[in-house]
Coordinates of C-alpha atoms in Angstrom, one line a residue:
X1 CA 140.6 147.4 93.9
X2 CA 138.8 148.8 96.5
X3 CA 135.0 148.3 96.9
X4 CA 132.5 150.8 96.0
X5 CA 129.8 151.7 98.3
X6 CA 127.1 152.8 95.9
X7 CA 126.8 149.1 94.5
X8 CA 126.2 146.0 96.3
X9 CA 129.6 144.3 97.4
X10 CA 131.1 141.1 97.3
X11 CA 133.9 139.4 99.1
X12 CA 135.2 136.3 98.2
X13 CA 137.3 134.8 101.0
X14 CA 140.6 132.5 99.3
X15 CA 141.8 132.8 95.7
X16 CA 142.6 128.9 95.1
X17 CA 140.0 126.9 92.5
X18 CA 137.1 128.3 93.9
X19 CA 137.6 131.5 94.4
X20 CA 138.9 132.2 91.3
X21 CA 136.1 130.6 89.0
X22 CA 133.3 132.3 91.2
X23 CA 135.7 135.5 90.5
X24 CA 135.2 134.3 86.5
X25 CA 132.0 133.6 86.6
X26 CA 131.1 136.9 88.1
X27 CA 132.7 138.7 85.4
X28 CA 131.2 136.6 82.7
X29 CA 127.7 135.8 83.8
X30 CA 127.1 139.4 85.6
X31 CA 129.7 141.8 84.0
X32 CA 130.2 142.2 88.1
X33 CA 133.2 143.7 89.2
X34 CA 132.8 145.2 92.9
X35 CA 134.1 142.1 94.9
X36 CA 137.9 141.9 96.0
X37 CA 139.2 138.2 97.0
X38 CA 140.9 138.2 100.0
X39 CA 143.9 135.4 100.2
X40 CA 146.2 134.5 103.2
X41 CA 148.9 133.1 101.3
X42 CA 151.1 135.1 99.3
X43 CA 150.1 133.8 95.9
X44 CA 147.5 132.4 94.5
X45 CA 146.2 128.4 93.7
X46 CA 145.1 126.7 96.3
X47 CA 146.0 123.1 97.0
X48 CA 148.0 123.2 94.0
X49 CA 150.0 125.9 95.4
X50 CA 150.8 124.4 98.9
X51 CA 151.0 120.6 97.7
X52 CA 154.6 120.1 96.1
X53 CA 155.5 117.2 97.4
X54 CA 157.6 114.6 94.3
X55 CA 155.3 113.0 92.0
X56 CA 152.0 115.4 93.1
X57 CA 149.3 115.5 90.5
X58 CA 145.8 114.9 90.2
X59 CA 144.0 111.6 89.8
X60 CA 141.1 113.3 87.3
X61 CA 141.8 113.5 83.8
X62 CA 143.3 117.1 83.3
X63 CA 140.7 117.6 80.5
X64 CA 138.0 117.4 83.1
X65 CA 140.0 119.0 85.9
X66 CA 139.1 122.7 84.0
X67 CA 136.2 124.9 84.0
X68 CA 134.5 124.5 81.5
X69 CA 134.3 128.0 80.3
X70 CA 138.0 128.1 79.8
X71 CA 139.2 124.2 78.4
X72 CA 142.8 124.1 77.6
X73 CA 144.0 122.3 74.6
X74 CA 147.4 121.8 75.8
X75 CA 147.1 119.2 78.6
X76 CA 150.5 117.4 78.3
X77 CA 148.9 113.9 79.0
X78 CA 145.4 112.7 80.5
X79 CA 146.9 112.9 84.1
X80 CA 148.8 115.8 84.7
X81 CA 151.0 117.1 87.8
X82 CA 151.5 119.7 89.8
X83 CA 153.1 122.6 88.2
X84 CA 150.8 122.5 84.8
X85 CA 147.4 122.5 87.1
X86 CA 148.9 125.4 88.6
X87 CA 150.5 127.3 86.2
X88 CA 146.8 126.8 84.2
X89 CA 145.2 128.4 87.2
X90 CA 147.4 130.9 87.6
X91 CA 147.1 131.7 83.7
X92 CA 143.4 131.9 83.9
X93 CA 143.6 134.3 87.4
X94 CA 145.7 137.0 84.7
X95 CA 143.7 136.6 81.9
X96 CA 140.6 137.9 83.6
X97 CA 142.8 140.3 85.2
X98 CA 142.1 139.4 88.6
X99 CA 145.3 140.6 90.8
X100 CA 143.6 144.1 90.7
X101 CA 141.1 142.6 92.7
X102 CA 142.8 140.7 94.9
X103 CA 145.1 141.2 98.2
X104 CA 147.3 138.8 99.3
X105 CA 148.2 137.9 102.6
X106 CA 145.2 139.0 104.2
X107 CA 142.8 136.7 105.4
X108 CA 138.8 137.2 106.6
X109 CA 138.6 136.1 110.4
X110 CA 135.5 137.3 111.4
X111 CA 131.7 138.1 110.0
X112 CA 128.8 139.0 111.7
X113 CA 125.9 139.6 109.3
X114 CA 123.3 143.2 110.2
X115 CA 119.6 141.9 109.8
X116 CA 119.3 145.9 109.7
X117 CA 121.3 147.2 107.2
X118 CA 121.4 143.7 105.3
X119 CA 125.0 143.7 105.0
X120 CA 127.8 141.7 106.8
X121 CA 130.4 143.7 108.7
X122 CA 133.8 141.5 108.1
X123 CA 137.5 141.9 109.6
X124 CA 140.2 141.1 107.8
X125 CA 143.7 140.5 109.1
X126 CA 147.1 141.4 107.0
X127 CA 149.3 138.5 107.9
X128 CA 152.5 140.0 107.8
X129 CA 151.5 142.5 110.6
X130 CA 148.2 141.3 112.4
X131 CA 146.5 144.5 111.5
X132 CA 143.4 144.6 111.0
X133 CA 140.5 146.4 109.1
X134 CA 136.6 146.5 109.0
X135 CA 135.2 146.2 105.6
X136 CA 131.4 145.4 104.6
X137 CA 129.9 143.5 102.3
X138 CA 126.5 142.3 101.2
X139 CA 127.4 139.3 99.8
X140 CA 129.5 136.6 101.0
X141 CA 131.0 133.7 99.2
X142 CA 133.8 131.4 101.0
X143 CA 135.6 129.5 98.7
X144 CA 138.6 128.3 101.1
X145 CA 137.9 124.4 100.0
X146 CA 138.1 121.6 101.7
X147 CA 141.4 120.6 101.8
X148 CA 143.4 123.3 104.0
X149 CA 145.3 122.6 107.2
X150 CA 147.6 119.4 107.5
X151 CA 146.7 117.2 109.9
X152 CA 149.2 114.9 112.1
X153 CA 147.8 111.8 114.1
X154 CA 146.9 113.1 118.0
X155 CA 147.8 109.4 118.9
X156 CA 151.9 109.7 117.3
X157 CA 153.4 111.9 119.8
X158 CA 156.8 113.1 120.5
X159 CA 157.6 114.6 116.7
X160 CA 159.6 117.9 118.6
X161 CA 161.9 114.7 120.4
X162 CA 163.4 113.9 116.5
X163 CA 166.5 115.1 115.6
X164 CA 166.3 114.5 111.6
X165 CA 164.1 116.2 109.8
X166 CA 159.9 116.0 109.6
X167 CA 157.5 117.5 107.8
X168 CA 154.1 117.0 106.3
X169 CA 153.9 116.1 102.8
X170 CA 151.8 119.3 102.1
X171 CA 154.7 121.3 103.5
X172 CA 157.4 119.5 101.3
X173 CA 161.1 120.7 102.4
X174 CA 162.8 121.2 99.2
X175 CA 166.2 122.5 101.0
X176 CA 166.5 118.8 102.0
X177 CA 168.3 116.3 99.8
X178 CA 167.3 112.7 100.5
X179 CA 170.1 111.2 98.9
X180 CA 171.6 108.2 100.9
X181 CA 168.8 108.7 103.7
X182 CA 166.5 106.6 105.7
X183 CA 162.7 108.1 105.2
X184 CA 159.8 107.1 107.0
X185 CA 156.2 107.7 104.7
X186 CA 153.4 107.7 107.5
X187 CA 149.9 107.0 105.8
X188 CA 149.3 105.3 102.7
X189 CA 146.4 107.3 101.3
X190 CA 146.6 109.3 97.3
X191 CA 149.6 111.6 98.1
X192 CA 151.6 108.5 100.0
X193 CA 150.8 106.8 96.8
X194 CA 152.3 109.0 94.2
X195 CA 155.2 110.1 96.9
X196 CA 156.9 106.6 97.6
X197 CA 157.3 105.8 93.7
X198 CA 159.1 109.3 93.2
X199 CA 161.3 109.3 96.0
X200 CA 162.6 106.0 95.7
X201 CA 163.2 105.8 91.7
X202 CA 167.0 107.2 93.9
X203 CA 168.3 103.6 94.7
X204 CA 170.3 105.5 97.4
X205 CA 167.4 106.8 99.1
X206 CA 165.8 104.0 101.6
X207 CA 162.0 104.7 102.0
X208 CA 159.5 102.7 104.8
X209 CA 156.1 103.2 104.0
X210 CA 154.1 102.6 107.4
X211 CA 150.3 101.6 106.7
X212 CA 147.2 101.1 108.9
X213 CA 144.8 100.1 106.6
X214 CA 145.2 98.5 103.0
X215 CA 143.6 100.8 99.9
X216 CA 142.2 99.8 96.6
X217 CA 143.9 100.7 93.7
X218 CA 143.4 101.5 89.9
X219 CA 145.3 101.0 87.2
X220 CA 146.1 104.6 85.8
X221 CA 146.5 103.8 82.5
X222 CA 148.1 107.1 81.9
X223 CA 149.5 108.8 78.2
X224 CA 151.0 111.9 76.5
X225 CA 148.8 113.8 73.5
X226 CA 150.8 114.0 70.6
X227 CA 151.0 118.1 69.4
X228 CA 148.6 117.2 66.0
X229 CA 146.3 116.2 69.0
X230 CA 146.8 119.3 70.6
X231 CA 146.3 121.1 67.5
X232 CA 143.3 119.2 67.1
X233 CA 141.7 120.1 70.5
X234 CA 142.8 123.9 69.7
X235 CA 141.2 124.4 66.4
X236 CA 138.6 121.5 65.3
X237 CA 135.1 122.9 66.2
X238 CA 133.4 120.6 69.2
X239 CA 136.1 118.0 69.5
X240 CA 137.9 118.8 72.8
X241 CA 134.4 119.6 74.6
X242 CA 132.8 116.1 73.3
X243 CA 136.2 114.6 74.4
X244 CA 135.9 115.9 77.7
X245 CA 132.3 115.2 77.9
X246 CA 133.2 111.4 77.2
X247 CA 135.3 111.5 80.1
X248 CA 132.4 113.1 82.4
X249 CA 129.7 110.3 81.2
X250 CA 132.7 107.4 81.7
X251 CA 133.9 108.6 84.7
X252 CA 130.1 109.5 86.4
X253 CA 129.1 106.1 85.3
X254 CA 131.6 104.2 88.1
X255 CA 129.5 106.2 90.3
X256 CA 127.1 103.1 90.4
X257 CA 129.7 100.8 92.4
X258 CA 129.3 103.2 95.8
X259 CA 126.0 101.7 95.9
X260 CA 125.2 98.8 97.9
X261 CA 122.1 97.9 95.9
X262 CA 125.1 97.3 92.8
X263 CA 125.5 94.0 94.2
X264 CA 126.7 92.5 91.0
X265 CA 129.0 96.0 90.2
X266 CA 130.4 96.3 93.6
X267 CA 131.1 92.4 93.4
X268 CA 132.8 92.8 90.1
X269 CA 134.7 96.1 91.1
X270 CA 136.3 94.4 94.2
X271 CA 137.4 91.5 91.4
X272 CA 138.7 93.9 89.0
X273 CA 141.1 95.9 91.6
X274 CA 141.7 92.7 93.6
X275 CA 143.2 91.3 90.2
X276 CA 145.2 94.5 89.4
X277 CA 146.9 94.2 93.2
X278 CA 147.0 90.6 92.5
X279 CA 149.4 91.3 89.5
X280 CA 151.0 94.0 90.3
X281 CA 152.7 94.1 93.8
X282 CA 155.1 91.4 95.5
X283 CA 153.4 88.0 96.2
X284 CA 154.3 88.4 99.7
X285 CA 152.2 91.6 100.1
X286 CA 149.2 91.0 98.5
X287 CA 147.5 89.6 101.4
X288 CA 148.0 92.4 103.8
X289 CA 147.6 95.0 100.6
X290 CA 143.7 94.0 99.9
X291 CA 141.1 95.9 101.7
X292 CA 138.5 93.6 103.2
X293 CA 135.9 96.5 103.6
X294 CA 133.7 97.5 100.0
X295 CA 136.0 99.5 97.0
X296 CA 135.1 103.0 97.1
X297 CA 134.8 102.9 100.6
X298 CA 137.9 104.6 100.8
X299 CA 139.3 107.1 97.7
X300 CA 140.1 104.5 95.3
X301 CA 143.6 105.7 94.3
X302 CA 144.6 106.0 90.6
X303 CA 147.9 103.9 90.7
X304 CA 151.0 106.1 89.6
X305 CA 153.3 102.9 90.2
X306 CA 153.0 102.6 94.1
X307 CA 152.7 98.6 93.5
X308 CA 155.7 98.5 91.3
X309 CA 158.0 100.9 93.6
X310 CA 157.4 98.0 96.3
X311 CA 159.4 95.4 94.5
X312 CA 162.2 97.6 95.0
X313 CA 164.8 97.0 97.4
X314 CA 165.2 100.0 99.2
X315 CA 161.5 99.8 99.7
X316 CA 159.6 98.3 102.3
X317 CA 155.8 98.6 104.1
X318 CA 155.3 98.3 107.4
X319 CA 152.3 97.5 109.3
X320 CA 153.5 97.6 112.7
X321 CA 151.9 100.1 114.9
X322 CA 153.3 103.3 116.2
X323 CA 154.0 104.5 119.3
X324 CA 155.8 107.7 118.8
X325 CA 158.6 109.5 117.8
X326 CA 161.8 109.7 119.6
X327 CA 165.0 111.1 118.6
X328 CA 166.6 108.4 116.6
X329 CA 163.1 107.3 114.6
X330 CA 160.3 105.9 115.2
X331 CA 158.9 103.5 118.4
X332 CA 156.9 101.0 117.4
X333 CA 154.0 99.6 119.9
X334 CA 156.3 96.1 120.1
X335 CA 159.2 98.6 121.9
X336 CA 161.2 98.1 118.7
X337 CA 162.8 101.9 117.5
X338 CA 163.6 101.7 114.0
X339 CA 165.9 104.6 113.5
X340 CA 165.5 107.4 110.5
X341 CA 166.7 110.6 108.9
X342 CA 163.7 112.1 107.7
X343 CA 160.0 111.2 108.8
X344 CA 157.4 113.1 106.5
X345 CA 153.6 112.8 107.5
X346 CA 151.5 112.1 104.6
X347 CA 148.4 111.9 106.9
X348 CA 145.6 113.9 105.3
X349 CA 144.2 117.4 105.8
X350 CA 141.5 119.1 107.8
X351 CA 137.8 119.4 105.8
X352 CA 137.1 122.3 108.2
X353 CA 138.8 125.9 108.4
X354 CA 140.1 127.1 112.3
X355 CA 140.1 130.9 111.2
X356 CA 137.1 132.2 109.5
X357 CA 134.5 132.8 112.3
X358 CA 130.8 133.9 110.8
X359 CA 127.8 134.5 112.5
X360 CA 124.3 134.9 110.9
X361 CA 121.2 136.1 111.3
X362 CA 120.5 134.2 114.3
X363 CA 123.6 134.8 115.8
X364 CA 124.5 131.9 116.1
X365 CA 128.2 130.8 114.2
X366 CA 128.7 128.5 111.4
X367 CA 130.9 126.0 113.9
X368 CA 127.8 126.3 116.3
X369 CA 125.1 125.4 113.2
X370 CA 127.4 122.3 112.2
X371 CA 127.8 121.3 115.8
X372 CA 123.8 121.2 116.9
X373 CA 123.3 119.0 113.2
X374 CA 126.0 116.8 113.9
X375 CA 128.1 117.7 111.6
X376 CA 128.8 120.0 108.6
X377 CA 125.5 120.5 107.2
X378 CA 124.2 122.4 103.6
X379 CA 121.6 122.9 101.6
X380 CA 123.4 121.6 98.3
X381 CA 126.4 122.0 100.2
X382 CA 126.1 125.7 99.6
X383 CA 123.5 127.3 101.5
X384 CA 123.2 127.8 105.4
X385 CA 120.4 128.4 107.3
X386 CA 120.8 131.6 109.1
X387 CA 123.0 133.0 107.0
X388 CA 121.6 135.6 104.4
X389 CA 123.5 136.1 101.0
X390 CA 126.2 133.9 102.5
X391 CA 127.6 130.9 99.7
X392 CA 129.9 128.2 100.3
X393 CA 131.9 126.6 98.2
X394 CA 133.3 122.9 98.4
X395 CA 131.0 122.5 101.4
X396 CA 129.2 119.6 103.3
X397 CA 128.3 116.4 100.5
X398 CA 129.6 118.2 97.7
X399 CA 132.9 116.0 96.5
X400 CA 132.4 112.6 95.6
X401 CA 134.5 109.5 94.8
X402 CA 134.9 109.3 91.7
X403 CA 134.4 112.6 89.4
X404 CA 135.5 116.3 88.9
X405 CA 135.3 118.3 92.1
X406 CA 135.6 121.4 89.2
X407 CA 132.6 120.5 87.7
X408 CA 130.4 120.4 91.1
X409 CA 131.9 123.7 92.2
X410 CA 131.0 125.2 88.8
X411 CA 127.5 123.9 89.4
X412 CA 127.5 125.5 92.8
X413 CA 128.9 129.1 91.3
X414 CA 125.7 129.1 88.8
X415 CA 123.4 128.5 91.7
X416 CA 124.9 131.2 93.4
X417 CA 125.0 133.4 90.9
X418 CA 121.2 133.1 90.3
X419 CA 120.5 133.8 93.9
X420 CA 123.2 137.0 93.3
X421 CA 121.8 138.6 90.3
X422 CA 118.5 139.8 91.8
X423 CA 120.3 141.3 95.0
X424 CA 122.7 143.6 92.4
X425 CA 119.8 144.4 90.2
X426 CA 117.9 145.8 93.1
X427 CA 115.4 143.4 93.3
X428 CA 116.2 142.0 97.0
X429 CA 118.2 142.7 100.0
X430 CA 119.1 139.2 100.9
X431 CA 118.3 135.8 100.1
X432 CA 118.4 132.9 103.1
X433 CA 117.5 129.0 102.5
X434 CA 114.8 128.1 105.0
X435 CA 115.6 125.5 107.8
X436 CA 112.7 123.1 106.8
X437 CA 114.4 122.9 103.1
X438 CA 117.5 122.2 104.3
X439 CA 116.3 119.6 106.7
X440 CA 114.3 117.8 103.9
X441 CA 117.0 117.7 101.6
X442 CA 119.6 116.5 104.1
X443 CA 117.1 113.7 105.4
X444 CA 117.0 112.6 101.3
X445 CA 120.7 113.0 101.3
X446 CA 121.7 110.9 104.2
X447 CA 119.1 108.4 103.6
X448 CA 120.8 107.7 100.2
X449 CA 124.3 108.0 102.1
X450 CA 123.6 105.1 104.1
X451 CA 122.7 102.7 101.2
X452 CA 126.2 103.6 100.0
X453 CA 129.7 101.7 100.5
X454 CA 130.8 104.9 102.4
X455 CA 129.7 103.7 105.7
X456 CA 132.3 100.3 105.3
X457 CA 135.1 101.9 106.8
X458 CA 136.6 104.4 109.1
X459 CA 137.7 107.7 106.0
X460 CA 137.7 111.4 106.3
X461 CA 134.5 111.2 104.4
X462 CA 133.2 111.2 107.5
X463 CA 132.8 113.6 110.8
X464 CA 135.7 112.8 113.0
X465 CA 136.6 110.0 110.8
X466 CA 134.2 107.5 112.2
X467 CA 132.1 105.3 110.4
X468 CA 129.3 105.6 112.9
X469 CA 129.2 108.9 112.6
X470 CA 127.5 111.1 109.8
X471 CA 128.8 111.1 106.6
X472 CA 129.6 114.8 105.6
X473 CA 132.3 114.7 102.6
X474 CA 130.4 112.9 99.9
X475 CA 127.6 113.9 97.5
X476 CA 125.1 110.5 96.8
X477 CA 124.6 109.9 93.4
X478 CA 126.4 111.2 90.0
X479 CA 127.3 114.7 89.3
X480 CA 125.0 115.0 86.8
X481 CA 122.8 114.4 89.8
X482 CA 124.1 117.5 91.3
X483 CA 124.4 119.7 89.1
X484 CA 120.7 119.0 87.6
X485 CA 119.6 119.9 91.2
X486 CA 121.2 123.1 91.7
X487 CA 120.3 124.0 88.1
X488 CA 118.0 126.6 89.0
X489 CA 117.3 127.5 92.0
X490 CA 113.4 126.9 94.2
X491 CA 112.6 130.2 95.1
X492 CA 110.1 129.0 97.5
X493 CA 112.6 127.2 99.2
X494 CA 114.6 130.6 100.2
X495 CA 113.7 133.7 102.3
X496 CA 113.7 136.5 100.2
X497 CA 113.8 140.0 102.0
X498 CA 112.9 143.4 100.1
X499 CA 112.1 140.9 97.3
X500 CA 108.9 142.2 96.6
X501 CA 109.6 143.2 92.9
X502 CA 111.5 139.4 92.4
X503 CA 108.8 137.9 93.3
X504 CA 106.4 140.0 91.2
X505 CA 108.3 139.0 88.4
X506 CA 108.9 135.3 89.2
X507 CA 105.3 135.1 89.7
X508 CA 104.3 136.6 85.9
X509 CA 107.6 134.3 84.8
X510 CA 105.1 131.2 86.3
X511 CA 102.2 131.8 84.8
X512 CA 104.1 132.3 81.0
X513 CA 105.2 129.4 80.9
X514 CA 102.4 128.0 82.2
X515 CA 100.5 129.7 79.5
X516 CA 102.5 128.7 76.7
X517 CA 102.5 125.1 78.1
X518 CA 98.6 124.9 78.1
X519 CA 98.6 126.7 74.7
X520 CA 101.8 124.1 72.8
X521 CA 99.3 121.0 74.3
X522 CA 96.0 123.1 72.6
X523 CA 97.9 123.0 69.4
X524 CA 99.2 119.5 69.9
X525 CA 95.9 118.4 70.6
X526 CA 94.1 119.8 67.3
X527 CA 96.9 118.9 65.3
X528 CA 96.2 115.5 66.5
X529 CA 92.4 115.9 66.0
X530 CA 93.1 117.5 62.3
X531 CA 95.4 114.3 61.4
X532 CA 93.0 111.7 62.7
X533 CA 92.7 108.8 60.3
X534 CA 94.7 110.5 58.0
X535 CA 96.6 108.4 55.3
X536 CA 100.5 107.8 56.1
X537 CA 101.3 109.7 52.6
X538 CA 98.5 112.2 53.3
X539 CA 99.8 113.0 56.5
X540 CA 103.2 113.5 55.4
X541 CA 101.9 116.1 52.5
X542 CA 100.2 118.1 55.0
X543 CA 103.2 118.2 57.3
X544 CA 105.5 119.1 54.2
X545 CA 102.9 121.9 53.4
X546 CA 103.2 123.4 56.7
X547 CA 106.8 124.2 56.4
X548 CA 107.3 125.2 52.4
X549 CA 105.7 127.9 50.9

């Protein structure tokens, strides 16, 4: 659907998770339609569209992997894979008939906001071609996520010398049959993890797991829903949403072990999954298989049998370090080559996207902003300084270690779409967080952050990887946290410009409630006085003849 010039205009750049519930969410909070999403890929989904790897699913509980505003009754089981988080995506993207607002295989590679016209003049690229277009749009919202580009260690070179095949676990070859193989697994993080135990349950297919550094591990405790549960969740009032809310309030609650201060909890956590690996994998590996740095450090990773898979035998670990690649395999640092038939790289993604170039109102870029602050840097991980009506999704200290990343991107949308709403009503030109209350809030952030057990270890939560560096991934405290602190938004926190009439009205919105505040503790107050000394039976009566005629 093209855009229409008469309204304000909205572009959403990526049609995975986030850019399809902001999509939603316009539609059902605003009744908006005038925004296109503009995808690279040819189809829609995300992660859960490039990932395909064997055994690839999500380690949240599928009823809380969901929007909220759309729960699905027909999970399979509490964990669920690959294809049903997709195909539930991809059902949701047609029911609120988003394809006519989409194109596909064109991506958004530059923006440069216009302080004048209040507006920011984009180019998109068609893929296919390289052709490009100029398009404008008041409003922004970049929903690309945080898990986008594959990323290979800099320090194993040689991988054009193999002459098997090699490939990333996010770009699974398919066309290649592993049968009677040797396969190398580089990296031992969550997709290593549920990997390994697939591709080996093939006795005939030999699998090395190489490892740098041990990971804690859960016990995943995972199980089907019988169809009368289904039916159940479909069509008894209130059950699936309190069943999904038991989830949130069990699963936020393990939040408390990622602090430092938890002495007793992060002590008993370490026990806990220091028992589990005790009982669970080879004797002989149990030593070299415990972390020594705090759990949670690290994603803990939800076990789908990667302990078990290791008392195989046409599974081994390694924890020899690598040189490089060469054609038969793989060098080792000793000068041993082990020689192999298929190497995949299960080594983690970039947090930070190499294509979508904006600059703001200070004309400065996004990359330039991150780089003077040290490091990706939000205002509640959505709002940038500089950067009028722009919104991010799944940016700086938004995921966490333990919780929905669904649920804090919905909580994101509705602040966005609070700071939205006035703009298409014609009540402001732009809105643009100020500098001094993103500072604040990132002094209270990281301040928290280093009190946590994320600053143990060397982990992507951090820039470059580096635990002395700032921590930039994770968001420090519960979800609940989060999402009561981008509840509504602090108007005095943002520039507003041609908000004149907003803030007319947010000023009269003020002083009603204050009004009706002052007058609920008048009434209180002479209630109280009226009931003074009053007789517990007396007191009742007079309450009772308050309400019935």
């Amino acid at each position: 659907m093209a855009l229409r010039d008469q309204v304000p205009r909205i572009v959403i750049v990526g049609a995975g998770l986030g850019g399809i519930s902001a999509a939603i969410q316009l539609k059902r909070q605003l009744g908006f339609q005038n925004f296109t999403i503009y995808e690279k890929a040819t189809a829609v989904g995300g992660t859960w569209r490039d990932n395909t790897y064997p055994g690839c699913g999500s380690d949240v509980p599928g009823h809380w992997y969901s929007l909220s505003t759309d729960l699905n009754p027909n999970w399979s089981s509490h964990y669920v894979s690959q294809p049903e988080i997709r195909a539930y995506w991809e059902e949701l993207y047609f029911k609120y008939d988003l394809p006519s607002q989409t194109q596909l295989g064109h991506m958004v590679v530059q923006s440069q906001w216009d302080s004048e016209a209040h507006l920011y003049h984009i180019t998109v690229k068609e893929v296919a071609t390289g052709q490009t277009k100029q398009i404008e749009a008041e409003i922004m919202i970049n929903a690309i996520g945080g898990f986008m580009n594959p990323v290979f260690p800099k320090d194993i070179e040689g991988v054009e010398k193999f002459r098997g095949s090699v490939w990333h676990s996010a770009r699974w070859r398919h066309d290649v049959d592993l049968k009677g193989k040797r396969v190398a697994v580089i990296g031992n993080g969550c997709s290593a993890a549920q990997i390994v135990p697939e591709i080996s349950a093939d006795p005939l297919v030999n699998v090395t797991n190489f490892c740098r550094t041990p990971q804690w591990y859960l016990p995943r405790g995972n199980y089907r829903y019988s169809s009368w549960i289904k039916w159940v969740f479909a069509y008894v009032p209130f059950v699936m949403r309190w069943y999904r809310n038991l989830i949130m309030a069990r699963s936020d609650s393990s939040y408390l072990i990622f602090r430092k201060d938890n002495r007793f909890l992060v002590a008993a956590a370490r026990w806990f999954l220091s028992s589990y690996i005790k009982k669970t994998a080879p004797k002989d590996l149990v030593q070299s298989l415990t972390p020594t740095y705090a759990p949670g450090c690290k994603r803990i990773i939800v076990d789908p049998g990667y302990l078990e898979s290791l008392h195989k035998p046409n599974v081994s670990i390694s924890w020899d370090a690598i040189k490089g690649i060469v054609e038969e395999g793989i060098e080792l640092k000793s000068g041993k080559v082990v020689p192999f038939d298929v190497i995949v790289f299960s080594t983690g993604y970039s947090l930070e996207s190499a294509d979508l170039d904006v600059r703001g109102s200070k004309k400065y870029t996004i990359r330039e902003y991150f780089a003077s602050q040290g490091g990706p840097t939000a205002y509640l991980g959505t709002c940038l300084p500089g950067f009028p009506n722009f919104f991010m999704l799944l940016g700086p200290n938004v995921a966490t270690g333990h919780a929905s990343i669904i649920f804090s991107q919905e909580a994101q949308i509705g602040l966005a779409i609070q700071l939205i709403k006035p703009i298409l009503a014609g009540k402001a030109k732009s809105f643009e967080v100020r500098e001094e209350a993103t500072d604040k809030y990132n002094k209270w952030l990281q301040n928290r952050l280093v009190r946590s057990v994320w600053t143990d270890c060397n982990s992507y939560y951090q820039a470059g990887g580096q635990k002395q560096t700032k921590i930039i991934a994770t968001f420090p405290g519960p979800v609940g946290l989060f999402w009561w602190l981008t509840l509504r938004p602090r108007w005095n926190e943002f520039i507003g410009v041609g908000a004149e009439a907003w803030e007319t009205e947010q000023r009269r919105a003020v002083v009603r409630r204050r009004i009706l505040f002052v007058g609920l503790v008048a009434v209180a107050a002479g209630l109280g006085v009226w009931l003074q000394g009053k007789p517990l039976v007396n007191l009742v009566k007079r309450i009772l003849s308050l309400v019935v005629v």
